Short mmCIF file of C-alpha atoms in Angstrom, two decimals:
data_model
loop_
_atom_site.label_atom_id
_atom_site.label_comp_id
_atom_site.label_asym_id
_atom_site.label_seq_id
_atom_site.Cartn_x
_atom_site.Cartn_y
_atom_site.Cartn_z
CA MET P 1 163.78 62.12 -122.44
CA LEU P 2 165.03 65.69 -122.89
CA ALA P 3 166.32 65.74 -119.31
CA LEU P 4 168.07 62.40 -119.77
CA SER P 5 169.72 63.68 -122.95
CA PHE P 6 170.98 66.71 -121.06
CA PHE P 7 172.47 64.57 -118.27
CA ALA P 8 174.03 62.20 -120.78
CA PHE P 9 176.05 65.03 -122.34
CA ALA P 10 176.92 66.81 -119.07
CA GLU P 11 180.63 66.84 -118.23
CA THR P 12 181.91 64.54 -115.52
CA GLN P 13 184.83 65.06 -113.14
CA GLU P 14 186.96 62.82 -115.35
CA ASP P 15 186.16 64.96 -118.40
CA VAL P 16 187.17 68.19 -116.68
CA TYR P 17 190.24 66.53 -115.16
CA TYR P 18 191.31 65.36 -118.61
CA ARG P 19 190.90 68.87 -120.10
CA ALA P 20 192.90 70.34 -117.19
CA MET P 21 195.77 67.95 -117.89
CA LYS P 22 195.71 68.88 -121.57
CA ALA P 23 195.84 72.58 -120.66
CA GLU P 24 198.77 71.84 -118.34
CA GLU P 25 200.61 70.02 -121.14
CA ALA P 26 200.03 73.03 -123.39
CA GLY P 27 201.58 75.32 -120.76
CA ASP P 28 198.38 77.26 -120.01
CA VAL P 29 198.78 77.49 -116.22
CA SER P 30 195.79 79.74 -115.48
CA LYS P 31 193.45 77.63 -117.61
CA SER P 32 194.66 74.35 -116.11
CA LEU P 33 194.22 75.72 -112.55
CA GLU P 34 190.70 76.92 -113.39
CA LEU P 35 189.77 73.47 -114.71
CA PHE P 36 191.40 71.64 -111.78
CA GLU P 37 189.41 73.79 -109.35
CA GLN P 38 186.25 73.07 -111.33
CA ALA P 39 186.96 69.32 -111.21
CA ALA P 40 187.74 69.46 -107.47
CA ALA P 41 184.28 70.93 -106.82
CA MET P 42 182.64 67.99 -108.62
CA ASP P 43 181.98 64.59 -107.09
CA GLY P 44 184.10 61.71 -108.33
CA GLU P 45 186.85 59.23 -107.61
CA TYR P 46 189.73 61.69 -108.01
CA THR P 47 188.65 64.44 -105.61
CA ASP P 48 191.55 63.84 -103.20
CA GLU P 49 194.19 63.86 -105.94
CA ILE P 50 192.71 66.90 -107.69
CA LYS P 51 192.51 68.94 -104.49
CA GLU P 52 196.15 68.15 -103.82
CA ILE P 53 197.03 69.36 -107.33
CA VAL P 54 195.07 72.58 -106.74
CA ARG P 55 196.92 73.20 -103.45
CA GLU P 56 200.28 72.73 -105.15
CA TYR P 57 199.28 75.11 -107.96
CA ARG P 58 198.06 77.84 -105.60
CA GLU P 59 201.10 77.54 -103.37
CA ALA P 60 203.49 77.76 -106.33
CA LEU P 61 201.63 80.80 -107.70
CA GLY P 62 201.34 82.47 -104.28
CA TYR P 63 197.53 82.54 -104.36
CA ASP P 64 195.49 83.04 -101.22
CA GLU P 65 192.36 81.13 -100.22
CA PRO P 66 189.83 80.36 -102.99
CA GLU P 67 187.07 82.94 -103.48
CA ASN P 68 184.30 80.47 -102.56
CA PRO P 69 185.55 77.75 -100.21
CA TRP P 70 182.11 76.11 -99.93
CA ALA P 71 180.74 73.39 -102.18
CA PHE P 72 177.82 70.94 -101.97
CA HIS P 73 177.20 67.70 -103.78
CA LEU P 74 174.59 64.96 -103.68
CA TYR P 75 175.13 61.26 -104.26
CA GLY P 76 172.52 58.52 -104.66
CA ASP P 77 172.38 54.80 -105.40
CA VAL P 78 169.42 52.52 -106.20
CA ALA P 79 169.88 48.80 -106.88
CA PHE P 80 168.18 45.42 -106.82
CA TYR P 81 170.11 42.39 -105.53
CA GLY P 82 169.16 38.81 -106.26
CA LEU P 83 170.37 36.69 -103.34
CA LEU P 84 171.42 33.04 -103.21
CA TYR P 85 172.63 31.77 -99.82
CA GLN P 86 174.18 28.33 -99.34
CA GLU P 87 175.61 26.40 -96.39
CA PHE P 88 177.32 23.03 -96.65
CA GLY P 89 179.84 20.80 -94.93
CA GLY P 90 179.09 18.96 -91.68
CA ILE P 91 175.42 19.95 -91.61
CA GLU P 92 172.32 19.47 -93.69
CA LYS P 93 172.80 21.54 -96.83
CA VAL P 94 171.04 24.94 -96.96
CA ASN P 95 169.95 26.60 -100.20
CA GLU P 96 167.95 29.83 -99.91
CA LYS P 97 166.86 32.44 -102.46
CA GLY P 98 165.57 35.97 -102.02
CA GLY P 99 165.96 39.57 -103.07
CA ASP P 100 166.96 42.98 -101.72
CA LEU P 101 165.88 46.40 -102.98
CA SER P 102 168.45 48.90 -101.73
CA ALA P 103 168.54 52.70 -101.94
CA SER P 104 170.84 55.34 -100.46
CA LEU P 105 171.08 59.12 -100.55
CA SER P 106 174.02 61.19 -99.28
CA GLY P 107 174.62 64.91 -99.11
CA TYR P 108 178.07 66.45 -98.50
CA LEU P 109 178.98 70.01 -97.62
CA ASP P 110 182.66 70.76 -98.34
CA TYR P 111 184.81 73.56 -97.00
CA SER P 112 188.28 74.02 -98.52
CA THR P 113 191.18 76.14 -97.37
CA LYS P 114 194.69 76.43 -98.71
CA ASN P 115 195.94 73.26 -97.06
CA TRP P 116 192.83 71.46 -95.81
CA SER P 117 189.48 70.25 -97.01
CA HIS P 118 186.61 69.45 -94.64
CA SER P 119 183.54 67.48 -95.68
CA PHE P 120 180.39 67.05 -93.59
CA GLY P 121 178.01 64.34 -94.73
CA VAL P 122 174.47 63.19 -93.94
CA ASN P 123 173.30 59.93 -95.48
CA VAL P 124 170.53 57.38 -95.26
CA LEU P 125 170.51 53.77 -96.48
CA GLY P 126 167.45 51.56 -96.71
CA ASP P 127 166.87 47.91 -97.65
CA TYR P 128 163.68 45.97 -98.28
CA PHE P 129 164.03 42.18 -98.48
CA PHE P 130 161.85 40.00 -100.67
CA ALA P 131 160.94 36.40 -99.77
CA ASN P 132 162.37 36.98 -96.30
CA ASP P 133 160.44 34.00 -94.90
CA ASP P 134 162.30 31.76 -97.35
CA MET P 135 165.69 32.78 -95.89
CA PRO P 136 165.67 31.66 -92.23
CA ALA P 137 169.37 30.70 -92.20
CA LEU P 138 170.48 34.03 -93.70
CA ASP P 139 168.27 35.63 -91.03
CA THR P 140 167.45 38.95 -92.67
CA ASN P 141 164.90 41.47 -91.44
CA ASP P 142 161.92 42.50 -93.55
CA TRP P 143 163.44 45.98 -93.86
CA THR P 144 166.30 48.07 -92.49
CA VAL P 145 166.92 51.83 -92.41
CA ALA P 146 170.27 53.36 -91.44
CA PRO P 147 170.65 57.15 -91.22
CA GLY P 148 174.25 58.23 -90.70
CA LEU P 149 176.65 61.11 -90.12
CA GLU P 150 180.13 61.42 -91.60
CA TYR P 151 183.11 63.76 -91.38
CA MET P 152 186.15 63.74 -93.69
CA LEU P 153 189.37 65.71 -93.41
CA MET P 154 191.88 65.80 -96.26
CA GLY P 155 195.30 67.43 -96.16
CA ARG P 156 198.50 67.24 -98.10
CA VAL P 157 199.48 63.82 -96.83
CA ILE P 158 196.66 62.66 -94.54
CA THR P 159 193.07 61.52 -94.96
CA LEU P 160 190.66 61.04 -92.04
CA ASP P 161 187.15 59.61 -92.33
CA LEU P 162 184.85 59.21 -89.30
CA GLY P 163 181.22 58.10 -89.25
CA VAL P 164 178.32 56.66 -87.31
CA ASP P 165 175.23 54.82 -88.57
CA PHE P 166 171.95 54.50 -86.67
CA ASN P 167 170.52 51.13 -87.70
CA VAL P 168 166.79 50.48 -87.36
CA ALA P 169 165.27 47.15 -88.45
CA SER P 170 161.84 45.53 -88.53
CA GLU P 171 162.78 42.91 -85.93
CA ALA P 172 165.64 44.53 -83.99
CA ASP P 173 166.31 47.42 -81.64
CA LEU P 174 168.28 50.52 -82.54
CA ARG P 175 171.96 49.68 -83.08
CA LEU P 176 174.87 52.05 -83.59
CA ASP P 177 177.80 51.35 -85.92
CA PHE P 178 180.99 53.41 -85.75
CA TYR P 179 183.76 53.42 -88.37
CA SER P 180 187.00 55.24 -89.05
CA TRP P 181 189.80 55.40 -91.62
CA PHE P 182 193.09 57.26 -91.17
CA GLU P 183 195.73 57.23 -93.91
CA VAL P 184 199.12 58.87 -94.29
CA SER P 185 200.72 59.17 -97.73
CA LEU P 186 204.41 58.39 -97.46
CA HIS P 187 205.50 58.80 -101.07
CA LYS P 188 203.95 59.96 -104.34
CA PHE P 189 205.34 59.19 -107.77
CA GLY P 190 203.45 60.12 -110.93
CA ASN P 191 199.86 58.96 -110.62
CA GLN P 192 200.67 56.58 -107.80
CA ARG P 193 201.13 56.92 -104.06
CA VAL P 194 201.89 54.60 -101.15
CA GLY P 195 201.21 54.99 -97.47
CA LEU P 196 200.01 53.54 -94.18
CA ALA P 197 196.42 53.32 -92.95
CA LEU P 198 194.46 52.45 -89.81
CA TRP P 199 190.90 51.18 -90.08
CA GLY P 200 188.42 50.64 -87.28
CA TYR P 201 184.82 49.44 -86.95
CA TYR P 202 182.62 48.90 -83.92
CA GLN P 203 179.06 47.63 -83.72
CA GLN P 204 177.07 47.50 -80.52
CA GLU P 205 177.08 43.92 -79.22
CA GLY P 206 179.87 43.13 -81.69
CA PRO P 207 181.89 42.85 -83.75
CA LEU P 208 184.85 45.13 -83.05
CA SER P 209 187.45 45.26 -85.84
CA ALA P 210 190.76 47.06 -86.35
CA SER P 211 193.34 46.82 -89.15
CA LEU P 212 196.78 48.18 -89.95
CA PHE P 213 197.48 48.45 -93.70
CA GLY P 214 200.19 49.30 -96.13
CA THR P 215 198.42 51.02 -99.05
CA TRP P 216 198.97 51.62 -102.76
CA HIS P 217 196.83 53.77 -105.08
CA ARG P 218 196.89 54.55 -108.77
CA SER P 219 194.46 57.13 -110.21
CA VAL P 220 194.14 58.23 -113.85
CA PRO P 221 191.14 59.49 -115.88
CA THR P 222 191.37 56.62 -118.35
CA GLY P 223 193.19 53.31 -118.22
CA PHE P 224 194.15 51.17 -115.26
CA ASN P 225 193.29 52.28 -111.72
CA GLY P 226 193.83 50.37 -108.52
CA ASN P 227 193.75 50.39 -104.72
CA VAL P 228 195.48 47.69 -102.66
CA SER P 229 195.72 47.44 -98.88
CA ILE P 230 197.69 44.64 -97.20
CA GLY P 231 198.12 44.22 -93.48
CA VAL P 232 196.91 42.58 -90.30
CA LYS P 233 193.38 42.53 -88.92
CA TYR P 234 191.97 42.01 -85.42
CA ASP P 235 188.34 40.99 -84.79
CA ALA P 236 186.53 40.64 -81.48
CA ASP P 237 183.07 39.09 -81.51
CA SER P 238 180.75 36.88 -79.47
CA LEU P 239 180.59 33.14 -80.13
CA ALA P 240 178.08 30.60 -78.80
CA ASP P 241 179.65 27.77 -76.74
CA TYR P 242 177.66 24.71 -77.82
CA ILE P 243 179.90 22.24 -75.99
CA GLU P 244 179.14 23.88 -72.65
CA TYR P 245 175.44 23.95 -73.57
CA TRP P 246 175.31 20.26 -74.45
CA THR P 247 177.07 19.30 -71.22
CA ALA P 248 174.62 21.37 -69.18
CA GLN P 249 171.72 19.91 -71.15
CA ASP P 250 172.81 16.34 -70.35
CA GLN P 251 173.02 17.23 -66.66
CA TYR P 252 169.63 18.92 -66.85
CA TYR P 253 167.90 15.79 -68.18
CA ALA P 254 169.74 13.56 -65.70
CA ASN P 255 168.61 15.74 -62.79
CA GLN P 256 165.08 15.79 -64.12
CA TYR P 257 164.97 12.00 -64.37
CA THR P 258 166.38 11.63 -60.86
CA TRP P 259 163.86 14.06 -59.41
CA TYR P 260 160.90 12.26 -60.97
CA THR P 261 162.05 8.79 -59.93
CA ASP P 262 162.71 9.93 -56.34
CA SER P 263 159.25 11.52 -55.97
CA SER P 264 156.81 9.86 -53.53
CA TRP P 265 154.04 9.64 -56.12
CA TYR P 266 156.29 8.00 -58.72
CA ASP P 267 155.08 4.59 -60.05
CA SER P 268 156.22 2.08 -62.63
CA THR P 269 153.78 3.31 -65.28
CA TYR P 270 155.26 6.79 -65.10
CA ALA P 271 158.79 5.34 -65.21
CA ASP P 272 157.99 3.56 -68.44
CA MET P 273 156.75 6.80 -69.95
CA TRP P 274 159.85 8.74 -68.87
CA GLN P 275 162.14 6.05 -70.26
CA GLN P 276 160.22 6.21 -73.51
CA TYR P 277 160.71 9.98 -73.51
CA TYR P 278 164.45 9.37 -73.24
CA ALA P 279 164.27 6.75 -75.98
CA ASN P 280 162.80 9.34 -78.35
CA GLY P 281 166.05 11.28 -78.30
CA ASN P 282 165.59 13.74 -75.45
CA ASN P 283 168.91 12.93 -73.83
CA GLY P 284 172.18 11.33 -74.73
CA ASN P 285 173.30 13.94 -77.27
CA ASN P 286 176.75 13.49 -75.71
CA GLY P 287 178.09 16.53 -77.45
CA ASN P 288 176.85 15.38 -80.85
CA ALA P 289 175.09 18.08 -82.84
CA GLU P 290 173.09 15.63 -84.94
CA ASN P 291 171.61 13.88 -81.90
CA ASN P 292 171.06 17.23 -80.25
CA GLY P 293 168.94 18.26 -83.20
CA ASN P 294 166.89 15.08 -82.86
CA ALA P 295 166.27 15.87 -79.22
CA GLU P 296 164.90 19.28 -80.04
CA ASN P 297 162.76 17.91 -82.83
CA ASN P 298 161.27 15.25 -80.55
CA GLY P 299 160.28 17.59 -77.74
CA ASN P 300 156.66 16.46 -78.07
CA ALA P 301 157.45 12.86 -77.20
CA TRP P 302 155.14 13.12 -74.18
CA GLY P 303 152.14 13.40 -76.43
CA GLN P 304 152.96 10.07 -77.98
CA GLN P 305 152.35 8.32 -74.63
CA TRP P 306 149.19 9.92 -73.28
CA ASN P 307 146.57 12.50 -74.06
CA GLN P 308 148.14 15.89 -73.43
CA ASN P 309 144.79 17.13 -72.12
CA ALA P 310 145.41 14.90 -69.10
CA TRP P 311 147.70 17.67 -67.80
CA ASN P 312 144.64 19.84 -67.25
CA THR P 313 142.67 19.48 -63.99
CA ASP P 314 138.98 18.80 -64.67
CA SER P 315 135.96 20.16 -62.80
CA LEU P 316 136.05 17.26 -60.30
CA GLY P 317 139.60 18.14 -59.24
CA LEU P 318 141.00 14.94 -60.78
CA ASP P 319 143.84 14.37 -63.24
CA TYR P 320 144.55 11.38 -65.43
CA MET P 321 148.07 10.71 -66.59
CA GLY P 322 148.66 7.49 -68.46
CA GLY P 323 145.42 6.11 -67.03
CA ASN P 324 146.45 6.84 -63.39
CA GLN P 325 144.07 8.94 -61.33
CA TRP P 326 145.59 11.87 -59.45
CA THR P 327 143.98 13.87 -56.68
CA ALA P 328 144.06 17.64 -56.60
CA GLU P 329 146.64 17.40 -53.79
CA ASP P 330 148.89 15.22 -55.97
CA TRP P 331 148.71 17.77 -58.78
CA GLU P 332 149.44 20.69 -56.44
CA GLN P 333 152.47 18.89 -55.03
CA TYR P 334 153.74 18.06 -58.49
CA MET P 335 153.42 21.63 -59.78
CA SER P 336 155.04 23.21 -56.73
CA GLN P 337 158.01 20.84 -56.76
CA GLN P 338 158.46 21.08 -60.52
CA GLY P 339 158.39 24.88 -60.42
CA ALA P 340 160.94 24.98 -57.59
CA TRP P 341 163.21 22.55 -59.37
CA GLN P 342 163.12 24.26 -62.75
CA THR P 343 163.81 27.78 -61.49
CA GLY P 344 167.26 28.81 -62.75
CA SER P 345 168.11 25.25 -63.77
CA ALA P 346 167.20 25.05 -67.46
CA PRO P 347 170.34 25.23 -69.64
CA THR P 348 170.76 28.20 -71.94
CA LEU P 349 173.07 28.72 -74.88
CA LYS P 350 175.61 31.32 -73.72
CA ARG P 351 177.76 33.57 -75.89
CA TYR P 352 181.30 34.62 -74.98
CA TRP P 353 183.67 37.19 -76.42
CA CYS P 354 186.57 35.81 -78.41
CA SER P 355 189.21 37.25 -80.73
CA TRP P 356 190.50 36.61 -84.22
CA ILE P 357 193.75 37.86 -85.72
CA GLY P 358 195.41 37.26 -89.07
CA PRO P 359 196.54 38.67 -92.42
CA VAL P 360 194.12 40.69 -94.53
CA LEU P 361 193.99 41.87 -98.15
CA LYS P 362 191.63 44.48 -99.62
CA SER P 363 191.89 45.32 -103.31
CA ARG P 364 189.93 46.99 -106.08
CA PHE P 365 190.91 47.39 -109.72
CA VAL P 366 189.15 49.43 -112.41
CA TYR P 367 189.88 49.84 -116.10
CA LYS P 368 188.30 53.03 -117.47
CA PHE P 369 187.58 53.46 -121.14
CA SER P 370 187.40 56.88 -122.80
CA ASN P 371 183.69 56.39 -123.65
CA GLY P 372 182.59 56.38 -120.00
CA MET P 373 182.51 52.62 -119.61
CA SER P 374 184.59 50.73 -117.08
CA LEU P 375 185.20 47.24 -115.73
CA GLU P 376 185.73 46.77 -112.01
CA ALA P 377 187.06 43.81 -110.00
CA LYS P 378 187.47 43.43 -106.24
CA LEU P 379 189.09 40.85 -103.98
CA ASN P 380 189.12 40.94 -100.17
CA LEU P 381 190.57 38.10 -98.07
CA PHE P 382 191.07 37.47 -94.34
CA TYR P 383 192.52 34.39 -92.64
CA GLY P 384 191.80 34.41 -88.92
CA PHE P 385 193.25 32.48 -85.99
CA LEU P 386 190.88 32.22 -83.02
CA PHE P 387 192.30 32.92 -79.56
CA ASN P 388 190.99 33.98 -76.17
CA ALA P 389 188.12 31.51 -76.62
CA HIS P 390 185.99 30.06 -73.82
CA SER P 391 187.17 26.46 -74.37
CA ASP P 392 190.19 24.67 -75.80
CA ASP P 393 188.12 23.18 -78.63
CA TYR P 394 187.31 26.63 -79.97
CA GLU P 395 190.97 27.65 -79.81
CA LYS P 396 191.55 25.20 -82.68
CA VAL P 397 189.09 26.98 -85.00
CA ARG P 398 190.38 28.86 -88.05
CA LYS P 399 188.42 30.78 -90.66
CA LEU P 400 188.92 32.07 -94.19
CA SER P 401 186.57 34.84 -95.31
CA GLY P 402 186.57 36.51 -98.68
CA VAL P 403 184.65 38.82 -100.98
CA TRP P 404 185.15 38.87 -104.72
CA GLY P 405 183.17 40.30 -107.58
CA LEU P 406 183.00 41.79 -111.05
CA GLN P 407 181.04 44.87 -112.11
CA TYR P 408 180.36 46.70 -115.35
CA ASN P 409 179.77 50.48 -115.22
CA TRP P 410 178.54 52.90 -117.87
CA LYS P 411 178.71 56.60 -116.97
CA LEU P 412 176.17 58.86 -118.69
CA GLY P 413 176.69 62.37 -117.39
CA ILE P 414 175.68 62.47 -113.74
CA PHE P 415 174.27 58.94 -113.95
CA THR P 416 176.15 55.65 -113.82
CA LEU P 417 174.42 52.39 -114.75
CA TYR P 418 175.95 49.22 -113.36
CA GLY P 419 175.46 45.49 -113.11
CA GLY P 420 177.55 42.67 -111.71
CA VAL P 421 177.97 39.72 -109.41
CA GLU P 422 179.58 39.47 -105.98
CA GLN P 423 180.14 36.62 -103.55
CA ASP P 424 180.83 36.50 -99.81
CA TYR P 425 182.62 33.30 -98.81
CA LEU P 426 183.29 31.87 -95.34
CA ARG P 427 185.08 28.63 -94.50
CA TYR P 428 185.80 27.23 -91.03
CA SER P 429 188.53 24.75 -90.14
CA ILE P 430 187.14 23.05 -87.02
CA PRO P 431 188.01 20.11 -84.75
CA ALA P 432 185.90 16.93 -84.75
CA SER P 433 184.16 17.91 -81.49
CA LEU P 434 182.58 20.92 -83.21
CA THR P 435 181.50 19.14 -86.38
CA GLY P 436 177.88 19.99 -86.99
CA VAL P 437 177.94 23.15 -84.89
CA PHE P 438 178.81 25.46 -87.76
CA PRO P 439 178.60 24.87 -91.49
CA LYS P 440 182.14 24.34 -92.73
CA GLU P 441 181.40 26.59 -95.69
CA SER P 442 178.85 29.27 -96.55
CA LEU P 443 178.44 31.31 -99.71
CA LEU P 444 176.27 34.36 -100.34
CA SER P 445 175.97 35.21 -104.05
CA GLU P 446 174.59 38.59 -105.09
CA PHE P 447 173.47 39.48 -108.60
CA LYS P 448 173.04 43.27 -108.78
CA LEU P 449 171.62 45.79 -111.20
CA GLY P 450 171.26 49.49 -110.46
CA PHE P 451 172.21 53.10 -111.07
CA LYS P 452 174.05 55.88 -109.23
CA PHE P 453 174.02 59.63 -109.64
CA ASP P 454 176.36 62.48 -108.66
CA ILE P 455 175.15 66.08 -108.56
#
């Protein structure tokens, strides 16, 4: 309790920034510079702006490099997320519930010169999912761990952020994620600045994303803060071609039926059984996802016609299939021909690279109160047009994806308590031929509660 009381009354970056501005208003240049430098060495949302102020001060006063250019800070985050995942539109409705316990820890070593600031970061993020077996559609792993490396460079008008994450999961191989952000400030007025930014992201096996933004920022210790980026986004990712798969599947069953009926040992009893197998939904999906699902669900139709144990050769070298006695030679011929026919012939669902392009919006707004509390809202939107697809049907697909949320924060010294809700939304506009392939809409709702700390 004593330690918590100490942290609760420790000064934050915003507190020191506010005192520096007051000293500047009073005309105390040396005191304001001392406080700005103190605030720049602390972790917070205004580090970039404060370091720029310090550079301008030192240049105007003719000061050389700071006495100690090195600084270190530690950042952590622990939260629990309640998850609700829903799919609807064109498919059987999905409604799944689960939870995610998430924790991250990041350490940054900063080196500042007169005009530049370098930051080297090492971080690790881990997630443990509850009720994972109850979320097959969301398809989460039991746990994930992602160590990462990061480098940031900040100058008078540019900001560069580069990083790589090494993702390890309970049911997946090691996967690397790379990301980058490069921004140039074109104009600064008061507490606001505008500029241009490039953003990039690449994940092994997809997706690959790149965006060009026009940016706007407003940063103040108390009151209204905001970041808005508007531009164009390009995505490249793999997409499963179900139409091609269904066509190949129809041909597969047709070839199988022809092979059996042309075989020398074929008889009318077996024909009746094969026709019954077809009647139970194992062909004729004709590009229809609903029928295709019935075919997969009725894959055991053979067992409805005869004892499946009849496939096994008994000690006398005889087989019984539908009451017909087979010799060992018949069985050997059947197995050899079936194996030769099936090799390389079974249809598989293939994935092909395709591209999306369209307008994108990323925004975040925060209102900070003087008592350390704040309200935060975010809205991200992307409308994508699909091109470079494997078939003409997929060229007609469009998607709208969005993230929106509200969060309440309460800063107590180095700690920040927070709680809120966030939703990830995805909607496809698809032609009739693809109805049932993808859910037209999906919604992931997250209810979060956690705390962060800055040291």
